[in-house]
Short mmCIF file of C-alpha atoms and ligand atoms in Angstrom, two decimals:
data_model
loop_
_atom_site.label_atom_id
_atom_site.label_comp_id
_atom_site.label_asym_id
_atom_site.label_seq_id
_atom_site.Cartn_x
_atom_site.Cartn_y
_atom_site.Cartn_z
CA MET A 1 -45.39 48.50 125.14
CA LYS A 2 -43.11 47.50 128.09
CA ILE A 3 -39.56 49.28 127.72
CA HIS A 4 -36.92 47.02 129.02
CA GLU A 5 -33.27 48.45 129.80
CA SER A 6 -31.96 45.12 131.25
CA ILE A 7 -31.47 41.61 129.70
CA ALA A 8 -33.19 40.10 132.97
CA SER A 9 -36.01 42.19 132.71
CA LEU A 10 -36.64 41.71 128.86
CA GLN A 11 -36.00 37.77 129.40
CA ARG A 12 -38.54 37.61 132.42
CA GLU A 13 -41.31 39.14 130.20
CA LEU A 14 -40.49 36.69 127.15
CA LYS A 15 -40.22 33.67 129.41
CA GLU A 16 -44.07 34.47 130.33
CA LYS A 17 -44.64 34.18 126.77
CA ALA A 18 -42.94 31.05 126.04
CA GLY A 19 -44.16 29.41 122.80
CA ALA A 20 -45.13 32.74 121.03
CA LYS A 21 -43.55 33.31 117.78
CA VAL A 22 -41.12 36.32 118.26
CA GLY A 23 -40.73 38.85 115.75
CA PHE A 24 -37.51 40.92 116.37
CA VAL A 25 -36.44 43.97 114.76
CA PRO A 26 -32.60 45.57 115.48
CA THR A 27 -32.45 49.10 114.90
CA MET A 28 -29.94 51.85 115.95
CA GLY A 29 -32.83 54.20 116.62
CA ALA A 30 -33.74 57.76 115.34
CA LEU A 31 -36.57 56.03 113.66
CA HIS A 32 -38.48 56.51 110.18
CA SER A 33 -40.86 55.04 107.89
CA GLY A 34 -37.90 52.41 106.83
CA HIS A 35 -37.73 51.16 110.16
CA ILE A 36 -41.50 50.90 110.93
CA SER A 37 -42.03 49.14 107.58
CA LEU A 38 -39.94 46.13 109.23
CA VAL A 39 -41.94 46.43 112.54
CA SER A 40 -45.21 46.45 110.57
CA ARG A 41 -44.23 43.23 108.68
CA ALA A 42 -42.97 41.76 112.10
CA ARG A 43 -46.56 42.58 113.52
CA GLU A 44 -48.44 40.98 110.75
CA GLU A 45 -46.40 37.92 110.78
CA CYS A 46 -45.79 37.06 114.81
CA ASP A 47 -47.46 37.09 118.03
CA ILE A 48 -45.07 39.44 119.90
CA VAL A 49 -42.95 42.11 118.28
CA VAL A 50 -39.48 42.92 120.23
CA VAL A 51 -37.42 45.87 119.01
CA SER A 52 -33.78 46.81 120.09
CA LEU A 53 -32.86 50.25 120.19
CA PHE A 54 -28.86 50.50 120.50
CA VAL A 55 -26.33 52.74 118.78
CA ASN A 56 -23.77 49.76 118.56
CA PRO A 57 -20.17 51.39 118.96
CA THR A 58 -18.46 48.18 117.84
CA GLN A 59 -19.90 48.96 114.36
CA PHE A 60 -18.59 52.40 113.96
CA ASN A 61 -15.13 52.59 112.39
CA ASP A 62 -15.32 56.54 112.54
CA LYS A 63 -15.72 57.87 116.34
CA SER A 64 -16.89 61.02 115.26
CA ASP A 65 -19.70 59.48 113.03
CA LEU A 66 -20.83 57.52 116.45
CA LYS A 67 -20.69 61.06 118.35
CA HIS A 68 -22.96 62.52 115.79
CA TYR A 69 -25.18 59.69 115.23
CA PRO A 70 -28.74 61.45 115.77
CA ARG A 71 -30.47 59.77 118.79
CA THR A 72 -34.23 60.58 119.45
CA PRO A 73 -35.34 57.85 122.01
CA ALA A 74 -38.55 59.50 123.03
CA ALA A 75 -39.82 60.10 119.58
CA ASP A 76 -38.85 56.46 118.76
CA ALA A 77 -40.71 55.20 121.51
CA ALA A 78 -43.80 56.87 120.61
CA LEU A 79 -43.75 55.62 117.08
CA LEU A 80 -42.92 52.16 118.36
CA GLU A 81 -45.82 52.26 120.56
CA ALA A 82 -48.10 53.46 118.10
CA ALA A 83 -46.75 50.63 115.70
CA GLY A 84 -47.92 47.81 118.15
CA VAL A 85 -44.54 46.73 119.46
CA ASP A 86 -44.77 44.73 122.18
CA MET A 87 -41.52 45.16 123.89
CA LEU A 88 -38.71 47.85 123.39
CA PHE A 89 -35.41 46.83 124.56
CA LEU A 90 -32.98 49.74 125.00
CA PRO A 91 -29.77 48.51 126.80
CA SER A 92 -26.63 50.29 127.45
CA VAL A 93 -23.41 49.46 126.21
CA GLU A 94 -22.18 47.78 129.34
CA GLU A 95 -25.41 45.52 129.26
CA ILE A 96 -24.33 44.48 125.82
CA TYR A 97 -20.76 44.00 126.21
CA PRO A 98 -20.12 43.18 129.83
CA THR A 99 -16.32 42.22 129.14
CA THR A 100 -14.24 43.49 126.55
CA ASP A 101 -13.81 40.40 124.82
CA GLU A 102 -14.43 40.85 121.31
CA ARG A 103 -15.79 38.07 118.91
CA VAL A 104 -14.22 38.03 115.96
CA PHE A 105 -15.83 36.29 112.84
CA ASP A 106 -15.03 34.96 109.41
CA PHE A 107 -17.25 36.02 106.88
CA GLY A 108 -15.20 34.99 104.05
CA GLU A 109 -15.18 37.27 100.90
CA ILE A 110 -18.69 38.64 101.94
CA ASP A 111 -17.52 41.31 104.11
CA LYS A 112 -14.20 42.26 102.16
CA VAL A 113 -15.92 44.20 99.50
CA MET A 114 -17.79 47.36 99.32
CA GLU A 115 -18.71 48.59 102.87
CA GLY A 116 -16.21 45.83 104.31
CA ALA A 117 -13.36 47.21 102.67
CA THR A 118 -14.26 50.90 103.01
CA ARG A 119 -15.18 50.85 106.69
CA ALA A 120 -12.58 48.73 108.60
CA GLY A 121 -14.09 46.54 111.54
CA HIS A 122 -17.63 47.48 110.38
CA PHE A 123 -19.14 44.07 109.72
CA ASN A 124 -17.20 42.61 112.51
CA GLY A 125 -19.11 45.18 114.83
CA VAL A 126 -22.55 44.21 113.29
CA GLY A 127 -22.12 40.30 113.88
CA GLN A 128 -21.05 41.20 117.47
CA VAL A 129 -24.47 42.93 118.22
CA VAL A 130 -26.76 40.77 116.19
CA SER A 131 -25.26 37.32 117.68
CA ARG A 132 -25.84 39.05 121.22
CA LEU A 133 -29.18 40.44 120.61
CA PHE A 134 -30.08 36.92 118.86
CA ASP A 135 -28.93 35.40 122.17
CA ILE A 136 -30.78 37.56 124.37
CA VAL A 137 -34.18 37.79 122.30
CA ARG A 138 -33.87 34.11 120.64
CA PRO A 139 -36.25 35.53 117.79
CA THR A 140 -38.43 33.29 115.67
CA LYS A 141 -38.13 35.67 113.03
CA ALA A 142 -35.79 38.57 112.65
CA TYR A 143 -36.55 41.75 110.20
CA PHE A 144 -33.75 43.52 107.81
CA GLY A 145 -34.12 46.12 105.36
CA GLU A 146 -32.34 45.65 101.87
CA LYS A 147 -31.36 49.35 102.09
CA ASP A 148 -28.20 47.62 104.04
CA PHE A 149 -27.85 44.99 101.40
CA GLN A 150 -24.59 43.60 102.51
CA GLN A 151 -25.41 43.62 105.95
CA ILE A 152 -28.23 41.08 104.99
CA ALA A 153 -25.59 38.87 103.56
CA VAL A 154 -23.11 39.11 106.80
CA ILE A 155 -26.15 38.09 109.10
CA HIS A 156 -26.84 34.86 106.75
CA ALA A 157 -23.20 34.25 106.87
CA MET A 158 -23.28 34.82 110.86
CA CYS A 159 -26.28 32.79 111.53
CA LYS A 160 -24.27 29.79 109.63
CA VAL A 161 -21.01 30.18 111.40
CA LEU A 162 -22.98 30.25 114.77
CA GLU A 163 -25.77 27.73 113.79
CA ILE A 164 -28.56 30.15 114.51
CA ASP A 165 -31.86 28.94 114.22
CA VAL A 166 -33.65 32.25 113.08
CA GLU A 167 -35.64 33.12 109.88
CA ILE A 168 -34.35 36.10 108.52
CA VAL A 169 -36.75 38.43 106.44
CA GLU A 170 -35.63 40.66 104.08
CA CYS A 171 -37.59 44.07 103.77
CA PRO A 172 -37.83 46.28 100.77
CA ILE A 173 -36.05 49.67 100.84
CA ILE A 174 -38.47 52.62 101.80
CA ARG A 175 -37.67 55.80 99.91
CA ASP A 176 -38.73 59.69 100.14
CA GLN A 177 -40.92 61.05 97.63
CA ASP A 178 -37.96 62.19 95.85
CA GLY A 179 -36.51 58.65 95.71
CA LEU A 180 -33.91 59.06 98.40
CA ALA A 181 -33.74 55.92 100.51
CA LEU A 182 -34.45 56.71 104.21
CA SER A 183 -32.09 56.78 106.38
CA SER A 184 -31.44 57.99 110.14
CA ARG A 185 -28.55 59.90 108.69
CA ASN A 186 -30.59 61.85 106.41
CA ALA A 187 -31.18 64.04 109.05
CA LEU A 188 -27.71 65.35 109.31
CA LEU A 189 -27.30 66.41 105.70
CA THR A 190 -27.04 70.20 104.98
CA THR A 191 -29.95 71.35 102.86
CA GLU A 192 -27.86 71.67 99.52
CA HIS A 193 -26.60 68.15 100.12
CA ARG A 194 -30.25 66.75 100.97
CA ALA A 195 -31.20 68.70 97.54
CA ALA A 196 -28.69 66.86 95.83
CA ALA A 197 -28.76 63.07 97.32
CA PRO A 198 -32.28 62.20 95.29
CA GLU A 199 -29.73 62.31 92.20
CA ILE A 200 -28.15 58.72 93.58
CA TYR A 201 -31.59 56.95 92.99
CA ALA A 202 -31.94 58.75 89.88
CA ALA A 203 -28.37 57.08 88.59
CA LEU A 204 -29.44 54.15 90.32
CA LYS A 205 -32.56 53.87 87.98
CA ARG A 206 -30.66 54.92 85.08
CA GLY A 207 -27.95 51.98 85.53
CA LEU A 208 -31.02 49.51 85.41
CA SER A 209 -32.05 51.09 81.95
CA LEU A 210 -28.95 50.26 80.76
CA VAL A 211 -28.44 46.44 81.42
CA GLY A 212 -27.91 44.61 78.51
CA THR A 213 -27.15 47.61 76.36
CA LEU A 214 -23.87 48.16 78.53
CA SER A 215 -21.54 45.78 80.18
CA PRO A 216 -21.60 45.89 83.83
CA LYS A 217 -17.97 47.74 84.02
CA GLU A 218 -19.44 50.48 81.56
CA LEU A 219 -22.84 50.56 83.25
CA CYS A 220 -21.09 50.91 86.39
CA CYS A 221 -18.85 53.94 84.93
CA GLU A 222 -22.00 55.59 83.73
CA VAL A 223 -23.52 55.58 87.25
CA ILE A 224 -20.43 56.98 88.79
CA SER A 225 -20.41 59.85 86.24
CA LYS A 226 -23.52 60.60 86.85
CA VAL A 227 -23.86 61.02 90.47
CA ASP A 228 -20.27 62.47 90.21
CA SER A 229 -21.28 65.43 87.70
CA ASN A 230 -23.06 66.80 90.84
CA PRO A 231 -20.21 68.71 92.82
CA LEU A 232 -21.70 67.95 96.04
CA LEU A 233 -21.69 64.24 95.65
CA LYS A 234 -18.87 61.85 95.46
CA VAL A 235 -19.26 58.16 94.93
CA ILE A 236 -17.08 55.94 97.09
CA TYR A 237 -17.99 53.04 95.14
CA PHE A 238 -20.46 51.72 92.90
CA GLN A 239 -20.37 47.99 91.84
CA ALA A 240 -22.68 45.22 90.21
CA VAL A 241 -22.30 42.36 92.09
CA ASP A 242 -23.50 38.54 92.67
CA ALA A 243 -26.59 39.21 94.98
CA ARG A 244 -25.43 36.02 97.06
CA THR A 245 -21.66 36.27 96.81
CA LEU A 246 -21.41 39.94 96.61
CA GLN A 247 -18.41 39.87 94.28
CA GLN A 248 -18.26 41.90 91.19
CA VAL A 249 -19.69 40.56 87.75
CA ASN A 250 -18.03 40.78 84.60
CA SER A 251 -21.19 39.89 82.51
CA TRP A 252 -25.15 39.80 82.87
CA ALA A 253 -25.07 36.21 82.32
CA GLU A 254 -22.57 35.51 85.08
CA SER A 255 -25.25 35.32 87.64
CA GLU A 256 -28.82 34.76 88.36
CA SER A 257 -29.20 37.80 90.76
CA ILE A 258 -27.32 41.07 90.16
CA GLN A 259 -27.55 44.17 92.58
CA GLY A 260 -25.89 47.59 91.97
CA CYS A 261 -24.61 48.88 95.09
CA ILE A 262 -23.66 52.31 95.77
CA ALA A 263 -22.09 54.18 98.80
CA VAL A 264 -21.74 58.28 98.06
CA GLN A 265 -20.22 60.78 100.15
CA ALA A 266 -22.40 63.70 100.67
CA GLY A 267 -20.39 66.51 102.74
CA ASN A 268 -19.76 64.89 106.02
CA ILE A 269 -22.53 62.18 105.58
CA ARG A 270 -21.97 58.55 103.73
CA LEU A 271 -24.89 57.48 102.17
CA ILE A 272 -25.81 53.77 101.03
CA ASP A 273 -28.19 52.51 98.60
CA ASN A 274 -28.90 49.92 95.93
CA ILE A 275 -31.13 48.81 93.25
CA LYS A 276 -31.72 45.25 91.75
CA LEU A 277 -30.16 45.12 88.02
CA LYS A 278 -31.21 41.49 87.31
P1 AMP B 1 -30.68 51.27 111.31
O1 AMP B 1 -31.11 51.69 112.64
O2 AMP B 1 -30.00 51.93 110.47
O3 AMP B 1 -29.41 49.96 111.95
O4 AMP B 1 -31.32 50.04 110.76
C1 AMP B 1 -32.25 49.31 111.66
C2 AMP B 1 -33.07 48.52 110.17
O5 AMP B 1 -33.79 49.00 109.49
C3 AMP B 1 -31.73 47.65 109.25
O6 AMP B 1 -32.48 46.33 108.92
C4 AMP B 1 -31.75 48.71 107.97
O7 AMP B 1 -31.80 47.66 106.97
C5 AMP B 1 -33.75 48.85 108.40
N1 AMP B 1 -33.60 50.44 107.24
C6 AMP B 1 -33.07 51.33 107.30
N2 AMP B 1 -33.39 52.19 106.33
C7 AMP B 1 -34.49 51.74 105.80
C8 AMP B 1 -35.16 51.74 104.75
N3 AMP B 1 -35.28 53.06 104.19
N4 AMP B 1 -36.30 50.86 104.17
C9 AMP B 1 -36.23 49.86 104.67
N5 AMP B 1 -35.34 49.39 106.04
C10 AMP B 1 -34.64 50.35 106.34
#
């Protein structure tokens, strides 16, 4: 695996392999099996696998979150090497953002709800970094986890707005044995909050079992009160949304595909998860 810190050196190696099917996995590092599942899928489907590791400052609305975001570059490189990655792109902030000009996106209603409503500017930052990385790597396929369900919708919208020709591959959520969705931020949970966190997926599964028995609104109240019954957890939102538009549904018949998306505050750490309800 070659490690590239500059765009020029990465592009030089990509140019040597012109014509190859390039699979790209953008990450912020502190890698776990969720990230590696994306890499493995790319490895199966593409000739060359490129992974980027860049903690993107523009998608953090909370500067303390950025400061404390876990960083484990040596361990990440070892995991990626073992997973058969060809190129690891490790750029500096200056390499990604050489000027202070900020690209501003209009994602319509998709980024006005849920994560977008509670983390100002977050998805604009995601759009900035992913569009820049796509521009640099020019992948055939790019791999994203359904753990960040709304992010995938934003990426689709961004590719449409910018007319980027890339296949977006959506990969299932990888969970710990107790059901907690793997996340780099899990390492920052206190022992008590880590012990409480599996309640989130348990509540999502209970919600799934109530589809059809309860209305979407009643089901949301049920899930929220189940999570909130644990004093260590506080629901920020839980919504049953159309999987494409991300707007809330009022009935199960209203949409072909409905996702239940949740964000929970566990001490200082914000956790997100989701489940397919229909
Ligand atoms: P991040 O490093 O958090 O920006 O995540 C990089 C990519 O890994 C994103 O596409 C995430 O959705 C994906 N990812 C993170 N956690 C998981 C997980 N538990 N299962 C599947 N994909 C994940």
